[in-house]
Every structure is written in structure tokens, then in C-alpha cells.
């Protein structure tokens, strides 16, 4: 009830426009930037590292992949926060999100390794990695006493919290 009272009538704006409030449960320790939304900068979010489920590891046998495909998996491009933007599997190009979804991973910040005839896929973070990190903000509030306005302005750079006219 207190949170509702304290935030009643407040909105977040960037350059006079309402923001798109992207969020994730936990980034990979650093949030992602998204050029189409200039307020989505990459920021450190160390509290995410302590989140239950932050590191997710899944192991596949080579037979669960197409024959010989394990040797043909390459990460082509990562963003500044370490998330996969493009991966090549065989002769096909995929986005990191497509690979994440098809393998049932918790995040697009993933890594492949192989040993003993098995393929290990490790992913860091939970969710898209864009915007407000719930776990990171919770840690900042607990450890530093950060107010909600500070947290929003940390994860959404250059925004203003304004009261809308009634």
C-alpha cells in the first residue's frame, strides 16, 4: 500500500515520452543496451550474480544434436554485456534468442563446451537482460538503501520521474 501511495501519478519519461519499461529477473551481471531505446544502456548489476538460478547448465549428448553438428557451433557475435547476438550452427545463422528458446535456456548469455562426447551449454542470468533487473535492484535497495527513483534512474539512463497532471 505504501508503494502504491508513494508512486501514485508518477511516470518515467525520456525526452518527454513515456519509456518502454523493459525488465528481467536477473541480468548476466551487466544489463544490455538497445540502440532503439537510448535509455537502455549497459550497466553493472552485481546483485544478479547471487540470484538463485543465475547460472544454468544443460548437458546434451551428441546424439541429441544432429550428427557432427557439435563441432559446427560457433558464436559469431556478442554484445557488450556478453549476450549472444548471432550464432552459426552448421550452415545456418541464428539469433541468440532463437538458440536460447530452442534449447530452453534461461538467457541469451550462453557458452558451449564439449567433453567426453557431451555438449554442455551454460547460461548466465534469467530473462532478456534488458532494462530493470529485479534482482539487481533488490540487492541495491538492501545493501545501499537505494530509493525507487534512484533504482529506476540507474537502470534507465537519462529518464525523468514526473508527476502526471490530474
PDB file of N, CA and C in Angstrom, residues 38-145:
ATOM      1  N   UNK A  38      17.385   4.726 -26.306  1.00  0.00           N
ATOM      2  CA  UNK A  38      18.635   5.298 -25.787  1.00  0.00           C
ATOM      3  C   UNK A  38      18.771   5.256 -24.267  1.00  0.00           C
ATOM      4  N   UNK A  39      17.702   5.085 -23.545  1.00  0.00           N
ATOM      5  CA  UNK A  39      17.775   4.995 -22.078  1.00  0.00           C
ATOM      6  C   UNK A  39      18.167   3.596 -21.614  1.00  0.00           C
ATOM      7  N   UNK A  40      18.267   2.630 -22.542  1.00  0.00           N
ATOM      8  CA  UNK A  40      18.708   1.282 -22.190  1.00  0.00           C
ATOM      9  C   UNK A  40      20.200   1.164 -22.445  1.00  0.00           C
ATOM     10  N   UNK A  41      20.980   1.586 -21.470  1.00  0.00           N
ATOM     11  CA  UNK A  41      22.428   1.470 -21.523  1.00  0.00           C
ATOM     12  C   UNK A  41      22.835   0.200 -20.791  1.00  0.00           C
ATOM     13  N   UNK A  42      24.021  -0.242 -21.067  1.00  0.00           N
ATOM     14  CA  UNK A  42      24.556  -1.390 -20.352  1.00  0.00           C
ATOM     15  C   UNK A  42      25.132  -0.902 -19.032  1.00  0.00           C
ATOM     16  N   UNK A  43      24.613  -1.433 -17.917  1.00  0.00           N
ATOM     17  CA  UNK A  43      25.106  -1.044 -16.592  1.00  0.00           C
ATOM     18  C   UNK A  43      25.439  -2.288 -15.776  1.00  0.00           C
ATOM     19  N   UNK A  44      26.395  -2.148 -14.889  1.00  0.00           N
ATOM     20  CA  UNK A  44      26.768  -3.243 -13.984  1.00  0.00           C
ATOM     21  C   UNK A  44      25.590  -3.545 -13.058  1.00  0.00           C
ATOM     22  N   UNK A  45      25.372  -4.818 -12.799  1.00  0.00           N
ATOM     23  CA  UNK A  45      24.303  -5.242 -11.896  1.00  0.00           C
ATOM     24  C   UNK A  45      24.794  -6.432 -11.074  1.00  0.00           C
ATOM     25  N   UNK A  46      25.767  -6.183 -10.187  1.00  0.00           N
ATOM     26  CA  UNK A  46      26.425  -7.286  -9.483  1.00  0.00           C
ATOM     27  C   UNK A  46      25.497  -8.101  -8.584  1.00  0.00           C
ATOM     28  N   UNK A  47      24.418  -7.520  -8.097  1.00  0.00           N
ATOM     29  CA  UNK A  47      23.490  -8.274  -7.257  1.00  0.00           C
ATOM     30  C   UNK A  47      22.872  -9.455  -7.972  1.00  0.00           C
ATOM     31  N   UNK A  48      22.869  -9.425  -9.298  1.00  0.00           N
ATOM     32  CA  UNK A  48      22.292 -10.516 -10.083  1.00  0.00           C
ATOM     33  C   UNK A  48      23.057 -11.822  -9.902  1.00  0.00           C
ATOM     34  N   UNK A  49      24.352 -11.717  -9.652  1.00  0.00           N
ATOM     35  CA  UNK A  49      25.204 -12.905  -9.546  1.00  0.00           C
ATOM     36  C   UNK A  49      24.798 -13.812  -8.392  1.00  0.00           C
ATOM     37  N   UNK A  50      24.107 -13.256  -7.404  1.00  0.00           N
ATOM     38  CA  UNK A  50      23.713 -14.018  -6.215  1.00  0.00           C
ATOM     39  C   UNK A  50      22.329 -14.640  -6.343  1.00  0.00           C
ATOM     40  N   UNK A  51      21.652 -14.395  -7.433  1.00  0.00           N
ATOM     41  CA  UNK A  51      20.283 -14.858  -7.623  1.00  0.00           C
ATOM     42  C   UNK A  51      20.225 -16.362  -7.834  1.00  0.00           C
ATOM     43  N   UNK A  52      19.273 -16.996  -7.174  1.00  0.00           N
ATOM     44  CA  UNK A  52      19.082 -18.432  -7.372  1.00  0.00           C
ATOM     45  C   UNK A  52      18.745 -18.678  -8.837  1.00  0.00           C
ATOM     46  N   UNK A  53      19.422 -19.610  -9.453  1.00  0.00           N
ATOM     47  CA  UNK A  53      19.203 -19.941 -10.858  1.00  0.00           C
ATOM     48  C   UNK A  53      19.993 -19.065 -11.819  1.00  0.00           C
ATOM     49  N   UNK A  54      20.865 -18.177 -11.291  1.00  0.00           N
ATOM     50  CA  UNK A  54      21.651 -17.281 -12.142  1.00  0.00           C
ATOM     51  C   UNK A  54      22.463 -18.055 -13.174  1.00  0.00           C
ATOM     52  N   UNK A  55      23.110 -19.130 -12.742  1.00  0.00           N
ATOM     53  CA  UNK A  55      23.897 -19.968 -13.648  1.00  0.00           C
ATOM     54  C   UNK A  55      23.103 -21.232 -13.938  1.00  0.00           C
ATOM     55  N   UNK A  56      22.832 -21.446 -15.212  1.00  0.00           N
ATOM     56  CA  UNK A  56      22.043 -22.597 -15.646  1.00  0.00           C
ATOM     57  C   UNK A  56      22.918 -23.421 -16.578  1.00  0.00           C
ATOM     58  N   UNK A  57      23.044 -24.701 -16.302  1.00  0.00           N
ATOM     59  CA  UNK A  57      23.869 -25.585 -17.127  1.00  0.00           C
ATOM     60  C   UNK A  57      22.995 -26.726 -17.620  1.00  0.00           C
ATOM     61  N   UNK A  58      23.078 -26.955 -18.908  1.00  0.00           N
ATOM     62  CA  UNK A  58      22.336 -28.051 -19.508  1.00  0.00           C
ATOM     63  C   UNK A  58      23.314 -28.887 -20.326  1.00  0.00           C
ATOM     64  N   UNK A  59      23.239 -30.194 -20.187  1.00  0.00           N
ATOM     65  CA  UNK A  59      24.144 -31.093 -20.904  1.00  0.00           C
ATOM     66  C   UNK A  59      23.339 -31.930 -21.885  1.00  0.00           C
ATOM     67  N   UNK A  60      23.874 -32.032 -23.092  1.00  0.00           N
ATOM     68  CA  UNK A  60      23.250 -32.817 -24.154  1.00  0.00           C
ATOM     69  C   UNK A  60      24.234 -33.890 -24.601  1.00  0.00           C
ATOM     70  N   UNK A  61      23.703 -35.016 -25.030  1.00  0.00           N
ATOM     71  CA  UNK A  61      24.567 -35.986 -25.696  1.00  0.00           C
ATOM     72  C   UNK A  61      24.681 -35.548 -27.144  1.00  0.00           C
ATOM     73  N   UNK A  62      25.738 -35.966 -27.807  1.00  0.00           N
ATOM     74  CA  UNK A  62      25.905 -35.584 -29.213  1.00  0.00           C
ATOM     75  C   UNK A  62      24.759 -36.117 -30.058  1.00  0.00           C
ATOM     76  N   UNK A  63      24.167 -37.240 -29.658  1.00  0.00           N
ATOM     77  CA  UNK A  63      23.057 -37.793 -30.444  1.00  0.00           C
ATOM     78  C   UNK A  63      21.810 -36.904 -30.342  1.00  0.00           C
ATOM     79  N   UNK A  64      21.727 -36.061 -29.324  1.00  0.00           N
ATOM     80  CA  UNK A  64      20.598 -35.143 -29.221  1.00  0.00           C
ATOM     81  C   UNK A  64      20.726 -33.989 -30.211  1.00  0.00           C
ATOM     82  N   UNK A  65      21.916 -33.785 -30.716  1.00  0.00           N
ATOM     83  CA  UNK A  65      22.155 -32.830 -31.796  1.00  0.00           C
ATOM     84  C   UNK A  65      22.283 -33.634 -33.086  1.00  0.00           C
ATOM     85  N   UNK A  66      22.162 -32.985 -34.219  1.00  0.00           N
ATOM     86  CA  UNK A  66      22.373 -33.674 -35.494  1.00  0.00           C
ATOM     87  C   UNK A  66      23.814 -34.175 -35.538  1.00  0.00           C
ATOM     88  N   UNK A  67      24.044 -35.272 -36.225  1.00  0.00           N
ATOM     89  CA  UNK A  67      25.381 -35.860 -36.300  1.00  0.00           C
ATOM     90  C   UNK A  67      26.427 -34.835 -36.713  1.00  0.00           C
ATOM     91  N   UNK A  68      27.472 -34.728 -35.919  1.00  0.00           N
ATOM     92  CA  UNK A  68      28.596 -33.863 -36.240  1.00  0.00           C
ATOM     93  C   UNK A  68      28.344 -32.379 -36.072  1.00  0.00           C
ATOM     94  N   UNK A  69      27.151 -32.000 -35.619  1.00  0.00           N
ATOM     95  CA  UNK A  69      26.830 -30.571 -35.525  1.00  0.00           C
ATOM     96  C   UNK A  69      27.572 -29.902 -34.364  1.00  0.00           C
ATOM     97  N   UNK A  70      27.928 -30.664 -33.343  1.00  0.00           N
ATOM     98  CA  UNK A  70      28.596 -30.089 -32.176  1.00  0.00           C
ATOM     99  C   UNK A  70      29.872 -29.350 -32.567  1.00  0.00           C
ATOM    100  N   UNK A  71      30.594 -29.883 -33.548  1.00  0.00           N
ATOM    101  CA  UNK A  71      31.834 -29.237 -33.983  1.00  0.00           C
ATOM    102  C   UNK A  71      31.554 -28.013 -34.851  1.00  0.00           C
ATOM    103  N   UNK A  72      30.313 -27.846 -35.271  1.00  0.00           N
ATOM    104  CA  UNK A  72      29.967 -26.748 -36.181  1.00  0.00           C
ATOM    105  C   UNK A  72      29.209 -25.625 -35.486  1.00  0.00           C
ATOM    106  N   UNK A  73      29.262 -25.560 -34.167  1.00  0.00           N
ATOM    107  CA  UNK A  73      28.604 -24.483 -33.425  1.00  0.00           C
ATOM    108  C   UNK A  73      29.623 -23.376 -33.186  1.00  0.00           C
ATOM    109  N   UNK A  74      29.293 -22.182 -33.648  1.00  0.00           N
ATOM    110  CA  UNK A  74      30.185 -21.036 -33.451  1.00  0.00           C
ATOM    111  C   UNK A  74      29.380 -19.831 -32.999  1.00  0.00           C
ATOM    112  N   UNK A  75      29.901 -19.133 -32.006  1.00  0.00           N
ATOM    113  CA  UNK A  75      29.311 -17.858 -31.616  1.00  0.00           C
ATOM    114  C   UNK A  75      29.936 -16.814 -32.530  1.00  0.00           C
ATOM    115  N   UNK A  76      29.124 -16.138 -33.308  1.00  0.00           N
ATOM    116  CA  UNK A  76      29.607 -15.164 -34.287  1.00  0.00           C
ATOM    117  C   UNK A  76      29.745 -13.778 -33.678  1.00  0.00           C
ATOM    118  N   UNK A  77      28.786 -13.398 -32.806  1.00  0.00           N
ATOM    119  CA  UNK A  77      28.812 -12.034 -32.264  1.00  0.00           C
ATOM    120  C   UNK A  77      28.147 -11.995 -30.891  1.00  0.00           C
ATOM    121  N   UNK A  78      28.784 -11.255 -29.981  1.00  0.00           N
ATOM    122  CA  UNK A  78      28.232 -10.982 -28.649  1.00  0.00           C
ATOM    123  C   UNK A  78      28.080  -9.479 -28.492  1.00  0.00           C
ATOM    124  N   UNK A  79      27.144  -9.068 -27.646  1.00  0.00           N
ATOM    125  CA  UNK A  79      27.034  -7.638 -27.354  1.00  0.00           C
ATOM    126  C   UNK A  79      27.981  -7.275 -26.213  1.00  0.00           C
ATOM    127  N   UNK A  80      27.988  -6.017 -25.815  1.00  0.00           N
ATOM    128  CA  UNK A  80      28.943  -5.538 -24.808  1.00  0.00           C
ATOM    129  C   UNK A  80      28.724  -6.159 -23.428  1.00  0.00           C
ATOM    130  N   UNK A  81      27.547  -6.730 -23.180  1.00  0.00           N
ATOM    131  CA  UNK A  81      27.265  -7.371 -21.895  1.00  0.00           C
ATOM    132  C   UNK A  81      27.516  -8.879 -21.943  1.00  0.00           C
ATOM    133  N   UNK A  82      27.954  -9.398 -23.088  1.00  0.00           N
ATOM    134  CA  UNK A  82      28.282 -10.817 -23.211  1.00  0.00           C
ATOM    135  C   UNK A  82      27.170 -11.689 -23.766  1.00  0.00           C
ATOM    136  N   UNK A  83      26.030 -11.109 -24.086  1.00  0.00           N
ATOM    137  CA  UNK A  83      24.917 -11.879 -24.643  1.00  0.00           C
ATOM    138  C   UNK A  83      25.188 -12.199 -26.111  1.00  0.00           C
ATOM    139  N   UNK A  84      24.750 -13.379 -26.541  1.00  0.00           N
ATOM    140  CA  UNK A  84      24.950 -13.791 -27.927  1.00  0.00           C
ATOM    141  C   UNK A  84      23.968 -13.042 -28.822  1.00  0.00           C
ATOM    142  N   UNK A  85      24.510 -12.366 -29.822  1.00  0.00           N
ATOM    143  CA  UNK A  85      23.661 -11.714 -30.811  1.00  0.00           C
ATOM    144  C   UNK A  85      23.429 -12.646 -31.999  1.00  0.00           C
ATOM    145  N   UNK A  86      24.529 -13.336 -32.428  1.00  0.00           N
ATOM    146  CA  UNK A  86      24.437 -14.233 -33.577  1.00  0.00           C
ATOM    147  C   UNK A  86      25.259 -15.486 -33.322  1.00  0.00           C
ATOM    148  N   UNK A  87      24.695 -16.611 -33.719  1.00  0.00           N
ATOM    149  CA  UNK A  87      25.403 -17.893 -33.623  1.00  0.00           C
ATOM    150  C   UNK A  87      25.208 -18.637 -34.936  1.00  0.00           C
ATOM    151  N   UNK A  88      26.219 -19.395 -35.312  1.00  0.00           N
ATOM    152  CA  UNK A  88      26.121 -20.225 -36.508  1.00  0.00           C
ATOM    153  C   UNK A  88      26.154 -21.677 -36.063  1.00  0.00           C
ATOM    154  N   UNK A  89      25.171 -22.420 -36.526  1.00  0.00           N
ATOM    155  CA  UNK A  89      25.107 -23.853 -36.248  1.00  0.00           C
ATOM    156  C   UNK A  89      24.998 -24.534 -37.599  1.00  0.00           C
ATOM    157  N   UNK A  90      26.041 -25.284 -37.942  1.00  0.00           N
ATOM    158  CA  UNK A  90      26.102 -25.843 -39.284  1.00  0.00           C
ATOM    159  C   UNK A  90      26.237 -24.704 -40.275  1.00  0.00           C
ATOM    160  N   UNK A  91      25.371 -24.667 -41.258  1.00  0.00           N
ATOM    161  CA  UNK A  91      25.392 -23.600 -42.256  1.00  0.00           C
ATOM    162  C   UNK A  91      24.355 -22.517 -41.985  1.00  0.00           C
ATOM    163  N   UNK A  92      23.679 -22.613 -40.868  1.00  0.00           N
ATOM    164  CA  UNK A  92      22.577 -21.693 -40.570  1.00  0.00           C
ATOM    165  C   UNK A  92      22.998 -20.648 -39.531  1.00  0.00           C
ATOM    166  N   UNK A  93      22.501 -19.432 -39.709  1.00  0.00           N
ATOM    167  CA  UNK A  93      22.729 -18.319 -38.796  1.00  0.00           C
ATOM    168  C   UNK A  93      21.486 -18.140 -37.928  1.00  0.00           C
ATOM    169  N   UNK A  94      21.669 -17.963 -36.620  1.00  0.00           N
ATOM    170  CA  UNK A  94      20.550 -17.787 -35.691  1.00  0.00           C
ATOM    171  C   UNK A  94      20.844 -16.619 -34.766  1.00  0.00           C
ATOM    172  N   UNK A  95      19.782 -16.011 -34.247  1.00  0.00           N
ATOM    173  CA  UNK A  95      19.974 -15.006 -33.203  1.00  0.00           C
ATOM    174  C   UNK A  95      20.205 -15.750 -31.892  1.00  0.00           C
ATOM    175  N   UNK A  96      20.791 -15.070 -30.937  1.00  0.00           N
ATOM    176  CA  UNK A  96      20.991 -15.670 -29.621  1.00  0.00           C
ATOM    177  C   UNK A  96      19.667 -16.047 -28.980  1.00  0.00           C
ATOM    178  N   UNK A  97      18.637 -15.214 -29.201  1.00  0.00           N
ATOM    179  CA  UNK A  97      17.318 -15.509 -28.635  1.00  0.00           C
ATOM    180  C   UNK A  97      16.713 -16.772 -29.253  1.00  0.00           C
ATOM    181  N   UNK A  98      16.934 -16.988 -30.541  1.00  0.00           N
ATOM    182  CA  UNK A  98      16.423 -18.207 -31.183  1.00  0.00           C
ATOM    183  C   UNK A  98      17.089 -19.452 -30.594  1.00  0.00           C
ATOM    184  N   UNK A  99      18.398 -19.376 -30.375  1.00  0.00           N
ATOM    185  CA  UNK A  99      19.113 -20.519 -29.784  1.00  0.00           C
ATOM    186  C   UNK A  99      18.649 -20.724 -28.348  1.00  0.00           C
ATOM    187  N   UNK A 100      18.542 -19.630 -27.594  1.00  0.00           N
ATOM    188  CA  UNK A 100      18.060 -19.714 -26.202  1.00  0.00           C
ATOM    189  C   UNK A 100      16.718 -20.425 -26.144  1.00  0.00           C
ATOM    190  N   UNK A 101      15.772 -19.982 -26.971  1.00  0.00           N
ATOM    191  CA  UNK A 101      14.428 -20.559 -26.949  1.00  0.00           C
ATOM    192  C   UNK A 101      14.424 -22.022 -27.374  1.00  0.00           C
ATOM    193  N   UNK A 102      15.169 -22.359 -28.418  1.00  0.00           N
ATOM    194  CA  UNK A 102      15.146 -23.734 -28.913  1.00  0.00           C
ATOM    195  C   UNK A 102      15.809 -24.709 -27.944  1.00  0.00           C
ATOM    196  N   UNK A 103      16.778 -24.246 -27.160  1.00  0.00           N
ATOM    197  CA  UNK A 103      17.454 -25.125 -26.197  1.00  0.00           C
ATOM    198  C   UNK A 103      16.859 -25.028 -24.787  1.00  0.00           C
ATOM    199  N   UNK A 104      15.890 -24.137 -24.599  1.00  0.00           N
ATOM    200  CA  UNK A 104      15.259 -23.995 -23.283  1.00  0.00           C
ATOM    201  C   UNK A 104      16.180 -23.389 -22.243  1.00  0.00           C
ATOM    202  N   UNK A 105      17.022 -22.439 -22.660  1.00  0.00           N
ATOM    203  CA  UNK A 105      17.957 -21.786 -21.733  1.00  0.00           C
ATOM    204  C   UNK A 105      17.271 -20.620 -21.033  1.00  0.00           C
ATOM    205  N   UNK A 106      17.852 -20.165 -19.939  1.00  0.00           N
ATOM    206  CA  UNK A 106      17.263 -19.065 -19.175  1.00  0.00           C
ATOM    207  C   UNK A 106      17.685 -17.694 -19.680  1.00  0.00           C
ATOM    208  N   UNK A 107      18.671 -17.640 -20.567  1.00  0.00           N
ATOM    209  CA  UNK A 107      19.217 -16.369 -21.018  1.00  0.00           C
ATOM    210  C   UNK A 107      19.960 -16.560 -22.337  1.00  0.00           C
ATOM    211  N   UNK A 108      20.156 -15.449 -23.054  1.00  0.00           N
ATOM    212  CA  UNK A 108      20.944 -15.482 -24.294  1.00  0.00           C
ATOM    213  C   UNK A 108      22.431 -15.258 -24.037  1.00  0.00           C
ATOM    214  N   UNK A 109      22.829 -15.176 -22.786  1.00  0.00           N
ATOM    215  CA  UNK A 109      24.248 -15.083 -22.432  1.00  0.00           C
ATOM    216  C   UNK A 109      24.715 -16.516 -22.166  1.00  0.00           C
ATOM    217  N   UNK A 110      25.044 -17.228 -23.233  1.00  0.00           N
ATOM    218  CA  UNK A 110      25.371 -18.646 -23.089  1.00  0.00           C
ATOM    219  C   UNK A 110      26.706 -18.980 -23.741  1.00  0.00           C
ATOM    220  N   UNK A 111      27.221 -20.149 -23.337  1.00  0.00           N
ATOM    221  CA  UNK A 111      28.520 -20.644 -23.799  1.00  0.00           C
ATOM    222  C   UNK A 111      28.399 -22.133 -24.049  1.00  0.00           C
ATOM    223  N   UNK A 112      29.054 -22.608 -25.110  1.00  0.00           N
ATOM    224  CA  UNK A 112      29.097 -24.031 -25.427  1.00  0.00           C
ATOM    225  C   UNK A 112      30.470 -24.587 -25.066  1.00  0.00           C
ATOM    226  N   UNK A 113      30.492 -25.822 -24.587  1.00  0.00           N
ATOM    227  CA  UNK A 113      31.746 -26.551 -24.423  1.00  0.00           C
ATOM    228  C   UNK A 113      31.433 -28.024 -24.653  1.00  0.00           C
ATOM    229  N   UNK A 114      32.440 -28.795 -24.978  1.00  0.00           N
ATOM    230  CA  UNK A 114      32.203 -30.225 -25.183  1.00  0.00           C
ATOM    231  C   UNK A 114      33.325 -31.024 -24.537  1.00  0.00           C
ATOM    232  N   UNK A 115      32.927 -32.172 -24.017  1.00  0.00           N
ATOM    233  CA  UNK A 115      33.887 -33.092 -23.397  1.00  0.00           C
ATOM    234  C   UNK A 115      33.211 -34.446 -23.244  1.00  0.00           C
ATOM    235  N   UNK A 116      33.991 -35.486 -23.398  1.00  0.00           N
ATOM    236  CA  UNK A 116      33.505 -36.859 -23.202  1.00  0.00           C
ATOM    237  C   UNK A 116      32.251 -37.159 -24.015  1.00  0.00           C
ATOM    238  N   UNK A 117      32.190 -36.630 -25.231  1.00  0.00           N
ATOM    239  CA  UNK A 117      31.051 -36.919 -26.097  1.00  0.00           C
ATOM    240  C   UNK A 117      29.777 -36.190 -25.727  1.00  0.00           C
ATOM    241  N   UNK A 118      29.882 -35.216 -24.845  1.00  0.00           N
ATOM    242  CA  UNK A 118      28.701 -34.455 -24.427  1.00  0.00           C
ATOM    243  C   UNK A 118      28.913 -32.979 -24.711  1.00  0.00           C
ATOM    244  N   UNK A 119      27.808 -32.281 -24.896  1.00  0.00           N
ATOM    245  CA  UNK A 119      27.845 -30.844 -25.138  1.00  0.00           C
ATOM    246  C   UNK A 119      27.218 -30.156 -23.927  1.00  0.00           C
ATOM    247  N   UNK A 120      27.979 -29.264 -23.336  1.00  0.00           N
ATOM    248  CA  UNK A 120      27.480 -28.514 -22.179  1.00  0.00           C
ATOM    249  C   UNK A 120      27.166 -27.094 -22.623  1.00  0.00           C
ATOM    250  N   UNK A 121      25.972 -26.625 -22.276  1.00  0.00           N
ATOM    251  CA  UNK A 121      25.574 -25.256 -22.554  1.00  0.00           C
ATOM    252  C   UNK A 121      25.325 -24.589 -21.209  1.00  0.00           C
ATOM    253  N   UNK A 122      26.076 -23.525 -20.937  1.00  0.00           N
ATOM    254  CA  UNK A 122      25.929 -22.762 -19.697  1.00  0.00           C
ATOM    255  C   UNK A 122      25.352 -21.401 -20.043  1.00  0.00           C
ATOM    256  N   UNK A 123      24.357 -20.971 -19.277  1.00  0.00           N
ATOM    257  CA  UNK A 123      23.828 -19.623 -19.487  1.00  0.00           C
ATOM    258  C   UNK A 123      23.841 -18.870 -18.167  1.00  0.00           C
ATOM    259  N   UNK A 124      24.053 -17.548 -18.284  1.00  0.00           N
ATOM    260  CA  UNK A 124      24.102 -16.676 -17.108  1.00  0.00           C
ATOM    261  C   UNK A 124      22.937 -15.697 -17.187  1.00  0.00           C
ATOM    262  N   UNK A 125      22.264 -15.482 -16.060  1.00  0.00           N
ATOM    263  CA  UNK A 125      21.154 -14.549 -15.995  1.00  0.00           C
ATOM    264  C   UNK A 125      19.827 -15.236 -16.227  1.00  0.00           C
ATOM    265  N   UNK A 126      18.754 -14.484 -15.954  1.00  0.00           N
ATOM    266  CA  UNK A 126      17.403 -15.017 -16.128  1.00  0.00           C
ATOM    267  C   UNK A 126      16.578 -13.940 -16.825  1.00  0.00           C
ATOM    268  N   UNK A 127      16.250 -14.192 -18.076  1.00  0.00           N
ATOM    269  CA  UNK A 127      15.449 -13.242 -18.838  1.00  0.00           C
ATOM    270  C   UNK A 127      16.267 -12.578 -19.931  1.00  0.00           C
ATOM    271  N   UNK A 128      15.704 -11.504 -20.472  1.00  0.00           N
ATOM    272  CA  UNK A 128      16.271 -10.831 -21.651  1.00  0.00           C
ATOM    273  C   UNK A 128      17.569 -10.076 -21.373  1.00  0.00           C
ATOM    274  N   UNK A 129      17.754  -9.614 -20.137  1.00  0.00           N
ATOM    275  CA  UNK A 129      18.941  -8.812 -19.811  1.00  0.00           C
ATOM    276  C   UNK A 129      18.754  -7.337 -20.116  1.00  0.00           C
ATOM    277  N   UNK A 130      17.592  -6.939 -20.616  1.00  0.00           N
ATOM    278  CA  UNK A 130      17.334  -5.534 -20.936  1.00  0.00           C
ATOM    279  C   UNK A 130      16.656  -4.824 -19.775  1.00  0.00           C
ATOM    280  N   UNK A 131      17.068  -3.586 -19.518  1.00  0.00           N
ATOM    281  CA  UNK A 131      16.359  -2.714 -18.597  1.00  0.00           C
ATOM    282  C   UNK A 131      16.561  -3.014 -17.129  1.00  0.00           C
ATOM    283  N   UNK A 132      15.483  -2.914 -16.398  1.00  0.00           N
ATOM    284  CA  UNK A 132      15.467  -3.013 -14.941  1.00  0.00           C
ATOM    285  C   UNK A 132      15.687  -4.454 -14.505  1.00  0.00           C
ATOM    286  N   UNK A 133      16.738  -4.689 -13.755  1.00  0.00           N
ATOM    287  CA  UNK A 133      16.998  -6.012 -13.210  1.00  0.00           C
ATOM    288  C   UNK A 133      16.373  -6.087 -11.826  1.00  0.00           C
ATOM    289  N   UNK A 134      15.382  -6.934 -11.675  1.00  0.00           N
ATOM    290  CA  UNK A 134      14.697  -7.044 -10.393  1.00  0.00           C
ATOM    291  C   UNK A 134      15.646  -7.495  -9.277  1.00  0.00           C
ATOM    292  N   UNK A 135      16.462  -8.493  -9.550  1.00  0.00           N
ATOM    293  CA  UNK A 135      17.394  -8.990  -8.530  1.00  0.00           C
ATOM    294  C   UNK A 135      18.463  -7.951  -8.214  1.00  0.00           C
ATOM    295  N   UNK A 136      18.976  -7.286  -9.251  1.00  0.00           N
ATOM    296  CA  UNK A 136      19.996  -6.264  -9.036  1.00  0.00           C
ATOM    297  C   UNK A 136      19.459  -5.090  -8.241  1.00  0.00           C
ATOM    298  N   UNK A 137      18.250  -4.655  -8.563  1.00  0.00           N
ATOM    299  CA  UNK A 137      17.628  -3.543  -7.837  1.00  0.00           C
ATOM    300  C   UNK A 137      17.348  -3.934  -6.395  1.00  0.00           C
ATOM    301  N   UNK A 138      16.893  -5.158  -6.184  1.00  0.00           N
ATOM    302  CA  UNK A 138      16.634  -5.634  -4.820  1.00  0.00           C
ATOM    303  C   UNK A 138      17.918  -5.600  -3.996  1.00  0.00           C
ATOM    304  N   UNK A 139      19.024  -6.044  -4.587  1.00  0.00           N
ATOM    305  CA  UNK A 139      20.309  -6.032  -3.870  1.00  0.00           C
ATOM    306  C   UNK A 139      20.759  -4.595  -3.574  1.00  0.00           C
ATOM    307  N   UNK A 140      20.581  -3.693  -4.534  1.00  0.00           N
ATOM    308  CA  UNK A 140      20.968  -2.291  -4.315  1.00  0.00           C
ATOM    309  C   UNK A 140      20.127  -1.652  -3.212  1.00  0.00           C
ATOM    310  N   UNK A 141      18.850  -1.998  -3.156  1.00  0.00           N
ATOM    311  CA  UNK A 141      17.981  -1.444  -2.110  1.00  0.00           C
ATOM    312  C   UNK A 141      18.401  -1.989  -0.747  1.00  0.00           C
ATOM    313  N   UNK A 142      18.666  -3.288  -0.673  1.00  0.00           N
ATOM    314  CA  UNK A 142      19.072  -3.922   0.590  1.00  0.00           C
ATOM    315  C   UNK A 142      20.418  -3.414   1.083  1.00  0.00           C
ATOM    316  N   UNK A 143      21.399  -3.363   0.186  1.00  0.00           N
ATOM    317  CA  UNK A 143      22.775  -3.058   0.579  1.00  0.00           C
ATOM    318  C   UNK A 143      23.061  -1.567   0.690  1.00  0.00           C
ATOM    319  N   UNK A 144      22.413  -0.746  -0.155  1.00  0.00           N
ATOM    320  CA  UNK A 144      22.720   0.683  -0.180  1.00  0.00           C
ATOM    321  C   UNK A 144      21.547   1.558   0.222  1.00  0.00           C
ATOM    322  N   UNK A 145      20.374   0.945   0.413  1.00  0.00           N
ATOM    323  CA  UNK A 145      19.193   1.724   0.769  1.00  0.00           C
ATOM    324  C   UNK A 145      18.682   2.586  -0.379  1.00  0.00           C
TER     325      UNK A 145
END
